[in-house]
C-alpha cells in the first residue's frame, strides 16, 4: 500500500500529464485551423497576394521600356545626322538601313500617286500640340503623297514620300505647280513598313488611299520595288 507522499506525487504527475495533453491538443487544433484557413483563401485572396508581384513586374517593364526608347532615340539621331549615301546596288541591304539618309536621282511618275490618309501636318515643335490622324480637326487633316520614282541609274522604280498636303489638295490638278517634271536629285530617309493599326480596317486601302504605310501593298499596287524613302525638307520635291 502506497504512503500518502507517494499518492501525492502520483497525483501531481497525473495533473501534469493532463495539462500537457490539453496544451498539445489546443496547439494541434490551432495548427489545423490555420491550414483550413489557408485553404479557404480562395481566388480573391490569391489575387490580393498577386498585386504586389504584378506592380513590381510592371515597374520593371516600364524601366526597361524607357531604356529601350532612349537607346532608339539615340540611334535615330545618330543615323539621321550622318551624311547621305548612294542607294545600294542591292536593295535588300535597305532592310538594315532604316532612318539612314540616302541620295537618289531620277524622275517622278505623278500619274501613279497614292496617299496615306488621314494624317496631320506635323511641324518642328508641334509634336505635343497636334495628334495624328483621326483625332485631328478637318482643317489639320490631310494625306501623305507617295509617288513612284524611276531611278536614273537602273531600271527600277521606288516609292518616295513627298510630304503632307491638306485634304483639299489630294487631287493632283489642285497642286500642278508642285508636280516637278524631269530628272531631280533628292535625299531622303529609308523607312520600313508600318504595322496595321489594331482597330484599323482589315483592307489596307480604298482605291489609291491607304490607311497606313503598307509598303509591300503600295509597291504591288503600282508595280514598283518595295522601297520607301521620306524626302527630307531640303529636297523641296
Short mmCIF file of N, CA and C in Angstrom, two decimals, residues 28-213:
data_model
loop_
_atom_site.label_atom_id
_atom_site.label_comp_id
_atom_site.label_asym_id
_atom_site.label_seq_id
_atom_site.Cartn_x
_atom_site.Cartn_y
_atom_site.Cartn_z
N UNK A 28 -2.59 21.71 -31.56
CA UNK A 28 -2.93 20.94 -32.75
C UNK A 28 -4.17 21.51 -33.43
N UNK A 29 -5.16 21.89 -32.61
CA UNK A 29 -6.37 22.48 -33.17
C UNK A 29 -6.06 23.81 -33.86
N UNK A 30 -5.17 24.62 -33.26
CA UNK A 30 -4.79 25.90 -33.87
C UNK A 30 -4.08 25.67 -35.21
N UNK A 31 -3.20 24.66 -35.25
CA UNK A 31 -2.47 24.35 -36.48
C UNK A 31 -3.42 23.91 -37.58
N UNK A 32 -4.36 23.01 -37.22
CA UNK A 32 -5.33 22.55 -38.21
C UNK A 32 -6.22 23.69 -38.69
N UNK A 33 -6.54 24.60 -37.76
CA UNK A 33 -7.36 25.75 -38.14
C UNK A 33 -6.66 26.65 -39.13
N UNK A 34 -5.34 26.87 -38.92
CA UNK A 34 -4.59 27.72 -39.86
C UNK A 34 -4.50 27.08 -41.22
N UNK A 35 -4.37 25.73 -41.25
CA UNK A 35 -4.33 25.03 -42.54
C UNK A 35 -5.65 25.19 -43.27
N UNK A 36 -6.76 25.00 -42.52
CA UNK A 36 -8.08 25.14 -43.15
C UNK A 36 -8.29 26.57 -43.64
N UNK A 37 -7.80 27.55 -42.87
CA UNK A 37 -7.96 28.95 -43.26
C UNK A 37 -7.19 29.25 -44.54
N UNK A 38 -5.95 28.70 -44.64
CA UNK A 38 -5.15 28.93 -45.85
C UNK A 38 -5.81 28.30 -47.06
N UNK A 39 -6.49 27.15 -46.83
CA UNK A 39 -7.17 26.50 -47.95
C UNK A 39 -8.40 27.28 -48.38
N UNK A 40 -8.95 28.08 -47.48
CA UNK A 40 -10.17 28.83 -47.78
C UNK A 40 -9.89 30.25 -48.27
N UNK A 41 -8.61 30.58 -48.57
CA UNK A 41 -8.29 31.92 -49.05
C UNK A 41 -9.05 32.21 -50.34
N UNK A 42 -9.07 31.26 -51.24
CA UNK A 42 -9.83 31.41 -52.47
C UNK A 42 -9.14 32.29 -53.50
N UNK A 43 -9.83 32.48 -54.64
CA UNK A 43 -9.28 33.26 -55.74
C UNK A 43 -9.04 34.70 -55.34
N UNK A 44 -9.99 35.26 -54.59
CA UNK A 44 -9.85 36.66 -54.17
C UNK A 44 -8.62 36.89 -53.32
N UNK A 45 -8.36 35.97 -52.41
CA UNK A 45 -7.19 36.12 -51.54
C UNK A 45 -5.90 36.04 -52.31
N UNK A 46 -5.81 35.05 -53.20
CA UNK A 46 -4.60 34.93 -54.00
C UNK A 46 -4.44 36.11 -54.96
N UNK A 47 -5.56 36.68 -55.41
CA UNK A 47 -5.48 37.85 -56.28
C UNK A 47 -4.85 39.02 -55.54
N UNK A 48 -5.21 39.18 -54.27
CA UNK A 48 -4.61 40.25 -53.47
C UNK A 48 -3.11 40.02 -53.30
N UNK A 49 -2.73 38.76 -53.12
CA UNK A 49 -1.31 38.45 -52.99
C UNK A 49 -0.56 38.75 -54.28
N UNK A 50 -1.27 38.66 -55.42
CA UNK A 50 -0.61 38.87 -56.72
C UNK A 50 -0.38 40.34 -57.03
N UNK A 51 -1.09 41.25 -56.32
CA UNK A 51 -0.98 42.68 -56.63
C UNK A 51 0.44 43.20 -56.49
N UNK A 52 1.13 42.97 -55.36
CA UNK A 52 2.50 43.49 -55.26
C UNK A 52 3.44 42.88 -56.29
N UNK A 53 3.22 41.61 -56.62
CA UNK A 53 4.07 40.96 -57.63
C UNK A 53 3.86 41.62 -58.99
N UNK A 54 2.58 41.86 -59.34
CA UNK A 54 2.28 42.49 -60.63
C UNK A 54 2.81 43.92 -60.68
N UNK A 55 2.69 44.63 -59.56
CA UNK A 55 3.19 46.01 -59.51
C UNK A 55 4.69 46.06 -59.72
N UNK A 56 5.40 45.14 -59.10
CA UNK A 56 6.85 45.08 -59.28
C UNK A 56 7.21 44.77 -60.73
N UNK A 57 6.49 43.80 -61.33
CA UNK A 57 6.77 43.43 -62.72
C UNK A 57 6.49 44.59 -63.66
N UNK A 58 5.39 45.33 -63.42
CA UNK A 58 5.05 46.47 -64.26
C UNK A 58 6.11 47.56 -64.16
N UNK A 59 6.56 47.82 -62.94
CA UNK A 59 7.60 48.83 -62.76
C UNK A 59 8.88 48.46 -63.48
N UNK A 60 9.25 47.18 -63.40
CA UNK A 60 10.46 46.71 -64.10
C UNK A 60 10.30 46.86 -65.60
N UNK A 61 9.10 46.53 -66.13
CA UNK A 61 8.85 46.65 -67.57
C UNK A 61 8.94 48.10 -68.02
N UNK A 62 8.40 49.02 -67.22
CA UNK A 62 8.44 50.44 -67.59
C UNK A 62 9.87 50.96 -67.62
N UNK A 63 10.69 50.52 -66.68
CA UNK A 63 12.09 50.94 -66.66
C UNK A 63 12.81 50.42 -67.91
N UNK A 64 12.57 49.15 -68.24
CA UNK A 64 13.20 48.57 -69.43
C UNK A 64 12.72 49.25 -70.70
N UNK A 65 11.42 49.57 -70.77
CA UNK A 65 10.87 50.23 -71.96
C UNK A 65 11.47 51.63 -72.12
N UNK A 66 11.61 52.35 -71.03
CA UNK A 66 12.21 53.69 -71.10
C UNK A 66 13.65 53.61 -71.59
N UNK A 67 14.38 52.62 -71.09
CA UNK A 67 15.76 52.43 -71.52
C UNK A 67 15.81 52.13 -73.02
N UNK A 68 14.89 51.28 -73.49
CA UNK A 68 14.84 50.94 -74.92
C UNK A 68 14.52 52.17 -75.77
N UNK A 69 13.57 52.99 -75.32
CA UNK A 69 13.18 54.18 -76.08
C UNK A 69 14.33 55.18 -76.15
N UNK A 70 15.05 55.36 -75.06
CA UNK A 70 16.18 56.28 -75.07
C UNK A 70 17.27 55.80 -76.02
N UNK A 71 17.52 54.49 -76.03
CA UNK A 71 18.51 53.93 -76.95
C UNK A 71 18.06 54.11 -78.39
N UNK A 72 16.75 53.94 -78.64
CA UNK A 72 16.23 54.10 -80.00
C UNK A 72 16.37 55.55 -80.46
N UNK A 73 16.06 56.50 -79.58
CA UNK A 73 16.19 57.91 -79.93
C UNK A 73 17.64 58.25 -80.26
N UNK A 74 18.56 57.74 -79.45
CA UNK A 74 19.98 57.98 -79.72
C UNK A 74 20.40 57.42 -81.07
N UNK A 75 19.91 56.21 -81.38
CA UNK A 75 20.26 55.58 -82.65
C UNK A 75 19.69 56.36 -83.83
N UNK A 76 18.43 56.81 -83.70
CA UNK A 76 17.81 57.58 -84.78
C UNK A 76 18.53 58.90 -85.00
N UNK A 77 18.88 59.56 -83.90
CA UNK A 77 19.60 60.83 -84.03
C UNK A 77 20.94 60.63 -84.72
N UNK A 78 21.62 59.56 -84.37
CA UNK A 78 22.92 59.30 -84.97
C UNK A 78 22.78 59.03 -86.47
N UNK A 79 21.79 58.21 -86.85
CA UNK A 79 21.63 57.86 -88.26
C UNK A 79 21.20 59.05 -89.11
N UNK A 80 20.27 59.86 -88.60
CA UNK A 80 19.76 60.97 -89.40
C UNK A 80 20.77 62.11 -89.52
N UNK A 81 21.78 62.12 -88.66
CA UNK A 81 22.81 63.16 -88.75
C UNK A 81 23.98 62.75 -89.63
N UNK A 82 24.02 61.49 -90.05
CA UNK A 82 25.09 61.04 -90.94
C UNK A 82 24.89 61.63 -92.34
N UNK A 83 25.96 61.86 -93.08
CA UNK A 83 25.81 62.35 -94.46
C UNK A 83 25.11 61.31 -95.32
N UNK A 84 24.35 61.73 -96.33
CA UNK A 84 23.63 60.77 -97.18
C UNK A 84 24.59 59.91 -98.00
N UNK A 85 24.15 58.69 -98.27
CA UNK A 85 24.93 57.76 -99.09
C UNK A 85 24.09 57.40 -100.31
N UNK A 86 24.74 56.90 -101.35
CA UNK A 86 24.01 56.46 -102.54
C UNK A 86 23.19 55.22 -102.21
N UNK A 87 22.09 55.08 -102.92
CA UNK A 87 21.25 53.89 -102.74
C UNK A 87 22.08 52.66 -103.11
N UNK A 88 22.13 51.64 -102.25
CA UNK A 88 22.95 50.46 -102.56
C UNK A 88 22.46 49.73 -103.81
N UNK A 89 23.38 49.04 -104.47
CA UNK A 89 23.02 48.28 -105.67
C UNK A 89 21.99 47.21 -105.33
N UNK A 90 22.19 46.54 -104.21
CA UNK A 90 21.23 45.53 -103.77
C UNK A 90 20.24 46.19 -102.81
N UNK A 91 19.01 46.32 -103.25
CA UNK A 91 18.01 47.00 -102.42
C UNK A 91 17.69 46.23 -101.14
N UNK A 92 18.05 44.95 -101.09
CA UNK A 92 17.81 44.16 -99.88
C UNK A 92 18.62 44.69 -98.70
N UNK A 93 19.71 45.40 -98.99
CA UNK A 93 20.54 45.96 -97.91
C UNK A 93 19.79 47.05 -97.14
N UNK A 94 18.74 47.60 -97.73
CA UNK A 94 18.00 48.67 -97.07
C UNK A 94 17.26 48.19 -95.83
N UNK A 95 17.07 46.88 -95.69
CA UNK A 95 16.36 46.36 -94.52
C UNK A 95 17.09 46.67 -93.22
N UNK A 96 18.40 46.90 -93.31
CA UNK A 96 19.19 47.22 -92.11
C UNK A 96 19.60 48.70 -92.10
N UNK A 97 18.96 49.51 -92.95
CA UNK A 97 19.35 50.92 -93.06
C UNK A 97 18.22 51.88 -92.70
N UNK A 98 17.24 51.41 -91.94
CA UNK A 98 16.12 52.30 -91.61
C UNK A 98 16.62 53.56 -90.91
N UNK A 99 16.04 54.69 -91.30
CA UNK A 99 16.35 56.03 -90.80
C UNK A 99 17.70 56.56 -91.28
N UNK A 100 18.36 55.82 -92.14
CA UNK A 100 19.61 56.33 -92.71
C UNK A 100 19.29 57.17 -93.94
N UNK A 101 20.04 58.23 -94.14
CA UNK A 101 19.81 59.12 -95.27
C UNK A 101 20.48 58.56 -96.52
N UNK A 102 19.73 58.61 -97.64
CA UNK A 102 20.25 58.13 -98.92
C UNK A 102 20.03 59.21 -99.97
N UNK A 103 20.80 59.11 -101.04
CA UNK A 103 20.72 60.08 -102.14
C UNK A 103 20.31 59.33 -103.41
N UNK A 104 19.29 59.85 -104.12
CA UNK A 104 18.81 59.20 -105.34
C UNK A 104 18.62 60.24 -106.43
N UNK A 105 18.71 59.77 -107.68
CA UNK A 105 18.48 60.62 -108.86
C UNK A 105 17.48 59.90 -109.74
N UNK A 106 16.49 60.63 -110.25
CA UNK A 106 15.50 60.01 -111.12
C UNK A 106 14.36 60.95 -111.44
N UNK A 107 13.24 60.38 -111.87
CA UNK A 107 12.07 61.17 -112.26
C UNK A 107 10.82 60.63 -111.57
N UNK A 108 9.91 61.55 -111.24
CA UNK A 108 8.65 61.18 -110.60
C UNK A 108 7.63 60.76 -111.65
N UNK A 109 6.78 59.80 -111.25
CA UNK A 109 5.65 59.39 -112.08
C UNK A 109 4.38 59.85 -111.35
N UNK A 110 4.05 61.13 -111.52
CA UNK A 110 2.96 61.73 -110.75
C UNK A 110 1.60 61.11 -111.05
N UNK A 111 1.46 60.52 -112.23
CA UNK A 111 0.16 59.95 -112.60
C UNK A 111 -0.20 58.74 -111.75
N UNK A 112 0.78 58.21 -111.01
CA UNK A 112 0.52 56.99 -110.23
C UNK A 112 0.69 57.23 -108.73
N UNK A 113 0.41 58.44 -108.29
CA UNK A 113 0.46 58.75 -106.86
C UNK A 113 -0.49 57.86 -106.06
N UNK A 114 -0.11 57.60 -104.81
CA UNK A 114 -1.02 57.02 -103.83
C UNK A 114 -0.91 57.89 -102.57
N UNK A 115 -1.83 57.67 -101.64
CA UNK A 115 -1.91 58.56 -100.48
C UNK A 115 -2.08 57.74 -99.20
N UNK A 116 -1.50 58.24 -98.12
CA UNK A 116 -1.71 57.66 -96.79
C UNK A 116 -2.52 58.67 -96.00
N UNK A 117 -3.73 58.28 -95.62
CA UNK A 117 -4.66 59.23 -95.01
C UNK A 117 -5.59 58.49 -94.04
N UNK A 118 -6.06 59.19 -92.98
CA UNK A 118 -5.80 60.60 -92.65
C UNK A 118 -4.50 60.77 -91.88
N UNK A 119 -3.81 61.86 -92.17
CA UNK A 119 -2.59 62.23 -91.46
C UNK A 119 -2.62 63.73 -91.17
N UNK A 120 -1.92 64.13 -90.11
CA UNK A 120 -1.86 65.54 -89.74
C UNK A 120 -0.53 66.14 -90.12
N UNK A 121 -0.53 67.44 -90.31
CA UNK A 121 0.71 68.17 -90.58
C UNK A 121 1.46 68.33 -89.27
N UNK A 122 2.63 67.72 -89.20
CA UNK A 122 3.47 67.82 -88.01
C UNK A 122 4.69 68.64 -88.37
N UNK A 123 4.83 69.77 -87.71
CA UNK A 123 5.98 70.64 -87.93
C UNK A 123 6.88 70.60 -86.71
N UNK A 124 8.15 71.00 -86.84
CA UNK A 124 9.04 71.02 -85.68
C UNK A 124 8.43 71.80 -84.53
N UNK A 125 8.39 71.16 -83.36
CA UNK A 125 7.83 71.81 -82.18
C UNK A 125 6.34 71.60 -82.02
N UNK A 126 5.69 70.95 -83.02
CA UNK A 126 4.25 70.74 -82.94
C UNK A 126 3.87 69.38 -82.39
N UNK A 127 4.87 68.55 -82.07
CA UNK A 127 4.58 67.18 -81.69
C UNK A 127 3.62 67.05 -80.54
N UNK A 128 3.68 68.00 -79.57
CA UNK A 128 2.81 67.91 -78.41
C UNK A 128 1.50 68.65 -78.62
N UNK A 129 1.39 69.39 -79.73
CA UNK A 129 0.19 70.19 -79.95
C UNK A 129 -0.81 69.49 -80.86
N UNK A 130 -0.29 68.67 -81.79
CA UNK A 130 -1.18 68.05 -82.75
C UNK A 130 -1.08 66.55 -82.64
N UNK A 131 -2.19 65.91 -82.85
CA UNK A 131 -2.21 64.46 -82.82
C UNK A 131 -2.37 63.94 -84.23
N UNK A 132 -2.04 62.66 -84.42
CA UNK A 132 -2.08 62.11 -85.76
C UNK A 132 -3.44 61.54 -86.10
N UNK A 133 -3.84 61.74 -87.34
CA UNK A 133 -4.95 61.02 -87.90
C UNK A 133 -6.32 61.40 -87.38
N UNK A 134 -7.03 60.43 -86.82
CA UNK A 134 -8.46 60.56 -86.59
C UNK A 134 -8.83 61.60 -85.55
N UNK A 135 -7.92 61.98 -84.67
CA UNK A 135 -8.26 62.93 -83.63
C UNK A 135 -8.06 64.38 -84.06
N UNK A 136 -7.60 64.59 -85.27
CA UNK A 136 -7.34 65.94 -85.75
C UNK A 136 -8.60 66.55 -86.35
N UNK A 137 -8.65 67.88 -86.37
CA UNK A 137 -9.78 68.56 -86.97
C UNK A 137 -9.67 68.47 -88.49
N UNK A 138 -10.75 68.80 -89.17
CA UNK A 138 -10.77 68.72 -90.63
C UNK A 138 -9.73 69.64 -91.25
N UNK A 139 -9.49 70.81 -90.62
CA UNK A 139 -8.54 71.75 -91.19
C UNK A 139 -7.11 71.25 -91.06
N UNK A 140 -6.84 70.38 -90.09
CA UNK A 140 -5.50 69.86 -89.88
C UNK A 140 -5.25 68.57 -90.66
N UNK A 141 -6.31 67.87 -90.99
CA UNK A 141 -6.17 66.54 -91.56
C UNK A 141 -5.93 66.59 -93.06
N UNK A 142 -5.00 65.75 -93.50
CA UNK A 142 -4.71 65.66 -94.92
C UNK A 142 -4.16 64.29 -95.24
N UNK A 143 -3.17 64.25 -96.13
CA UNK A 143 -2.62 62.97 -96.56
C UNK A 143 -1.15 63.12 -96.90
N UNK A 144 -0.43 62.01 -96.81
CA UNK A 144 0.93 61.94 -97.31
C UNK A 144 0.88 61.52 -98.77
N UNK A 145 1.63 62.21 -99.61
CA UNK A 145 1.66 61.90 -101.04
C UNK A 145 2.84 60.97 -101.31
N UNK A 146 2.54 59.75 -101.75
CA UNK A 146 3.57 58.75 -102.05
C UNK A 146 3.62 58.58 -103.57
N UNK A 147 4.78 58.90 -104.16
CA UNK A 147 4.90 58.92 -105.62
C UNK A 147 5.96 57.94 -106.11
N UNK A 148 5.64 57.14 -107.13
CA UNK A 148 6.68 56.29 -107.74
C UNK A 148 7.80 57.15 -108.31
N UNK A 149 9.03 56.66 -108.17
CA UNK A 149 10.21 57.42 -108.58
C UNK A 149 11.12 56.49 -109.37
N UNK A 150 11.29 56.78 -110.68
CA UNK A 150 12.13 55.95 -111.56
C UNK A 150 13.59 56.35 -111.39
N UNK A 151 14.40 55.41 -110.92
CA UNK A 151 15.81 55.68 -110.69
C UNK A 151 16.55 55.85 -112.01
N UNK A 152 17.48 56.80 -112.04
CA UNK A 152 18.21 57.08 -113.28
C UNK A 152 19.29 56.06 -113.56
N UNK A 153 19.83 55.42 -112.53
CA UNK A 153 20.98 54.53 -112.73
C UNK A 153 20.61 53.06 -112.89
N UNK A 154 19.31 52.75 -112.91
CA UNK A 154 18.89 51.36 -113.08
C UNK A 154 17.41 51.33 -113.47
N UNK A 155 16.99 50.21 -113.98
CA UNK A 155 15.60 50.08 -114.43
C UNK A 155 14.71 49.65 -113.26
N UNK A 156 14.64 50.50 -112.27
CA UNK A 156 13.88 50.20 -111.06
C UNK A 156 13.18 51.48 -110.60
N UNK A 157 11.96 51.32 -110.13
CA UNK A 157 11.23 52.43 -109.52
C UNK A 157 11.00 52.12 -108.05
N UNK A 158 11.08 53.15 -107.22
CA UNK A 158 10.82 53.01 -105.79
C UNK A 158 9.69 53.97 -105.41
N UNK A 159 9.37 54.06 -104.14
CA UNK A 159 8.35 54.98 -103.66
C UNK A 159 9.00 56.09 -102.85
N UNK A 160 8.53 57.32 -103.08
CA UNK A 160 9.04 58.47 -102.34
C UNK A 160 7.87 59.18 -101.65
N UNK A 161 7.99 59.35 -100.35
CA UNK A 161 7.02 60.13 -99.61
C UNK A 161 7.38 61.60 -99.77
N UNK A 162 6.60 62.32 -100.57
CA UNK A 162 6.91 63.72 -100.86
C UNK A 162 6.43 64.67 -99.77
N UNK A 163 5.65 64.16 -98.84
CA UNK A 163 5.20 65.01 -97.74
C UNK A 163 3.69 65.12 -97.66
N UNK A 164 3.26 66.06 -96.83
CA UNK A 164 1.85 66.22 -96.47
C UNK A 164 1.17 67.28 -97.32
N UNK A 165 -0.09 67.02 -97.66
CA UNK A 165 -0.95 68.03 -98.30
C UNK A 165 -2.29 68.02 -97.58
N UNK A 166 -2.97 69.17 -97.52
CA UNK A 166 -4.31 69.18 -96.91
C UNK A 166 -5.28 68.35 -97.74
N UNK A 167 -6.37 67.99 -97.13
CA UNK A 167 -7.34 67.10 -97.79
C UNK A 167 -7.78 67.65 -99.14
N UNK A 168 -7.97 68.95 -99.24
CA UNK A 168 -8.45 69.55 -100.49
C UNK A 168 -7.41 69.48 -101.61
N UNK A 169 -6.15 69.20 -101.25
CA UNK A 169 -5.08 69.19 -102.25
C UNK A 169 -4.66 67.77 -102.66
N UNK A 170 -5.43 66.77 -102.27
CA UNK A 170 -5.06 65.42 -102.69
C UNK A 170 -5.31 65.20 -104.18
N UNK A 171 -6.14 66.03 -104.78
CA UNK A 171 -6.34 65.96 -106.23
C UNK A 171 -5.12 66.59 -106.90
N UNK A 172 -4.37 65.84 -107.72
CA UNK A 172 -3.13 66.37 -108.31
C UNK A 172 -3.30 67.69 -109.06
N UNK A 173 -4.42 67.86 -109.75
CA UNK A 173 -4.63 69.09 -110.53
C UNK A 173 -4.68 70.34 -109.65
N UNK A 174 -4.96 70.16 -108.37
CA UNK A 174 -5.05 71.31 -107.47
C UNK A 174 -3.68 71.81 -107.02
N UNK A 175 -2.62 71.10 -107.37
CA UNK A 175 -1.26 71.50 -107.00
C UNK A 175 -0.30 71.25 -108.17
N UNK A 176 -0.72 71.68 -109.34
CA UNK A 176 0.05 71.43 -110.56
C UNK A 176 1.47 72.00 -110.48
N UNK A 177 1.63 73.13 -109.80
CA UNK A 177 2.96 73.74 -109.71
C UNK A 177 3.95 72.87 -108.93
N UNK A 178 3.43 72.03 -108.06
CA UNK A 178 4.31 71.17 -107.26
C UNK A 178 4.65 69.86 -107.92
N UNK A 179 4.07 69.58 -109.09
CA UNK A 179 4.33 68.32 -109.78
C UNK A 179 5.60 68.48 -110.63
N UNK A 180 6.72 68.27 -110.01
CA UNK A 180 8.03 68.51 -110.64
C UNK A 180 8.26 67.54 -111.79
N UNK A 181 8.66 68.08 -112.92
CA UNK A 181 8.94 67.27 -114.10
C UNK A 181 10.45 67.19 -114.33
N UNK A 182 10.85 66.15 -115.05
CA UNK A 182 12.26 65.99 -115.39
C UNK A 182 13.05 65.33 -114.27
N UNK A 183 14.33 65.15 -114.53
CA UNK A 183 15.21 64.45 -113.60
C UNK A 183 15.57 65.34 -112.41
N UNK A 184 15.49 64.77 -111.22
CA UNK A 184 15.82 65.50 -109.99
C UNK A 184 16.70 64.64 -109.11
N UNK A 185 17.45 65.31 -108.25
CA UNK A 185 18.22 64.61 -107.22
C UNK A 185 17.63 64.98 -105.87
N UNK A 186 17.44 63.99 -105.04
CA UNK A 186 16.88 64.27 -103.72
C UNK A 186 17.53 63.36 -102.68
N UNK A 187 17.44 63.78 -101.45
CA UNK A 187 17.88 62.95 -100.33
C UNK A 187 16.67 62.61 -99.48
N UNK A 188 16.71 61.46 -98.90
CA UNK A 188 15.58 61.04 -98.07
C UNK A 188 16.02 60.02 -97.04
N UNK A 189 15.09 59.66 -96.19
CA UNK A 189 15.35 58.73 -95.09
C UNK A 189 14.67 57.40 -95.39
N UNK A 190 15.41 56.33 -95.28
CA UNK A 190 14.87 54.99 -95.54
C UNK A 190 13.85 54.65 -94.46
N UNK A 191 12.70 54.17 -94.89
CA UNK A 191 11.66 53.77 -93.94
C UNK A 191 11.25 52.32 -94.15
N UNK A 192 10.74 51.73 -93.09
CA UNK A 192 10.22 50.37 -93.15
C UNK A 192 8.70 50.41 -93.02
N UNK A 193 8.03 49.30 -93.34
CA UNK A 193 6.55 49.32 -93.30
C UNK A 193 6.02 49.57 -91.90
N UNK A 194 4.86 50.21 -91.85
CA UNK A 194 4.14 50.36 -90.59
C UNK A 194 3.27 49.12 -90.38
N UNK A 195 2.98 48.81 -89.11
CA UNK A 195 2.05 47.73 -88.82
C UNK A 195 0.62 48.24 -88.94
N UNK A 196 -0.25 47.34 -89.35
CA UNK A 196 -1.66 47.72 -89.45
C UNK A 196 -2.19 48.05 -88.06
N UNK A 197 -2.86 49.20 -87.91
CA UNK A 197 -3.42 49.55 -86.60
C UNK A 197 -4.37 48.47 -86.12
N UNK A 198 -4.32 48.12 -84.82
CA UNK A 198 -5.19 47.04 -84.31
C UNK A 198 -6.67 47.28 -84.58
N UNK A 199 -7.11 48.53 -84.54
CA UNK A 199 -8.52 48.84 -84.75
C UNK A 199 -8.79 49.34 -86.17
N UNK A 200 -7.78 49.27 -87.02
CA UNK A 200 -7.94 49.75 -88.39
C UNK A 200 -8.67 48.75 -89.26
N UNK A 201 -9.11 49.18 -90.44
CA UNK A 201 -9.80 48.27 -91.37
C UNK A 201 -8.88 47.12 -91.80
N UNK A 202 -9.48 45.95 -91.99
CA UNK A 202 -8.68 44.81 -92.45
C UNK A 202 -8.14 45.05 -93.85
N UNK A 203 -8.93 45.73 -94.68
CA UNK A 203 -8.47 46.08 -96.02
C UNK A 203 -7.52 47.27 -95.90
N UNK A 204 -6.30 47.12 -96.41
CA UNK A 204 -5.28 48.14 -96.21
C UNK A 204 -5.52 49.44 -96.94
N UNK A 205 -6.37 49.41 -97.97
CA UNK A 205 -6.56 50.64 -98.73
C UNK A 205 -7.93 50.66 -99.37
N UNK A 206 -8.31 51.86 -99.81
CA UNK A 206 -9.54 52.06 -100.57
C UNK A 206 -9.16 52.85 -101.81
N UNK A 207 -9.04 52.16 -102.93
CA UNK A 207 -8.56 52.82 -104.14
C UNK A 207 -7.11 53.21 -103.98
N UNK A 208 -6.82 54.48 -104.18
CA UNK A 208 -5.44 54.97 -104.05
C UNK A 208 -5.14 55.49 -102.65
N UNK A 209 -6.07 55.36 -101.72
CA UNK A 209 -5.88 55.85 -100.36
C UNK A 209 -5.59 54.68 -99.41
N UNK A 210 -4.43 54.76 -98.77
CA UNK A 210 -4.02 53.74 -97.80
C UNK A 210 -4.26 54.25 -96.39
N UNK A 211 -4.56 53.32 -95.48
CA UNK A 211 -4.80 53.69 -94.09
C UNK A 211 -3.51 53.75 -93.28
N UNK A 212 -2.47 53.14 -93.77
CA UNK A 212 -1.16 53.16 -93.11
C UNK A 212 -0.10 52.88 -94.17
N UNK A 213 1.17 53.01 -93.80
CA UNK A 213 2.26 52.84 -94.78
C UNK A 213 2.52 51.35 -95.02
#
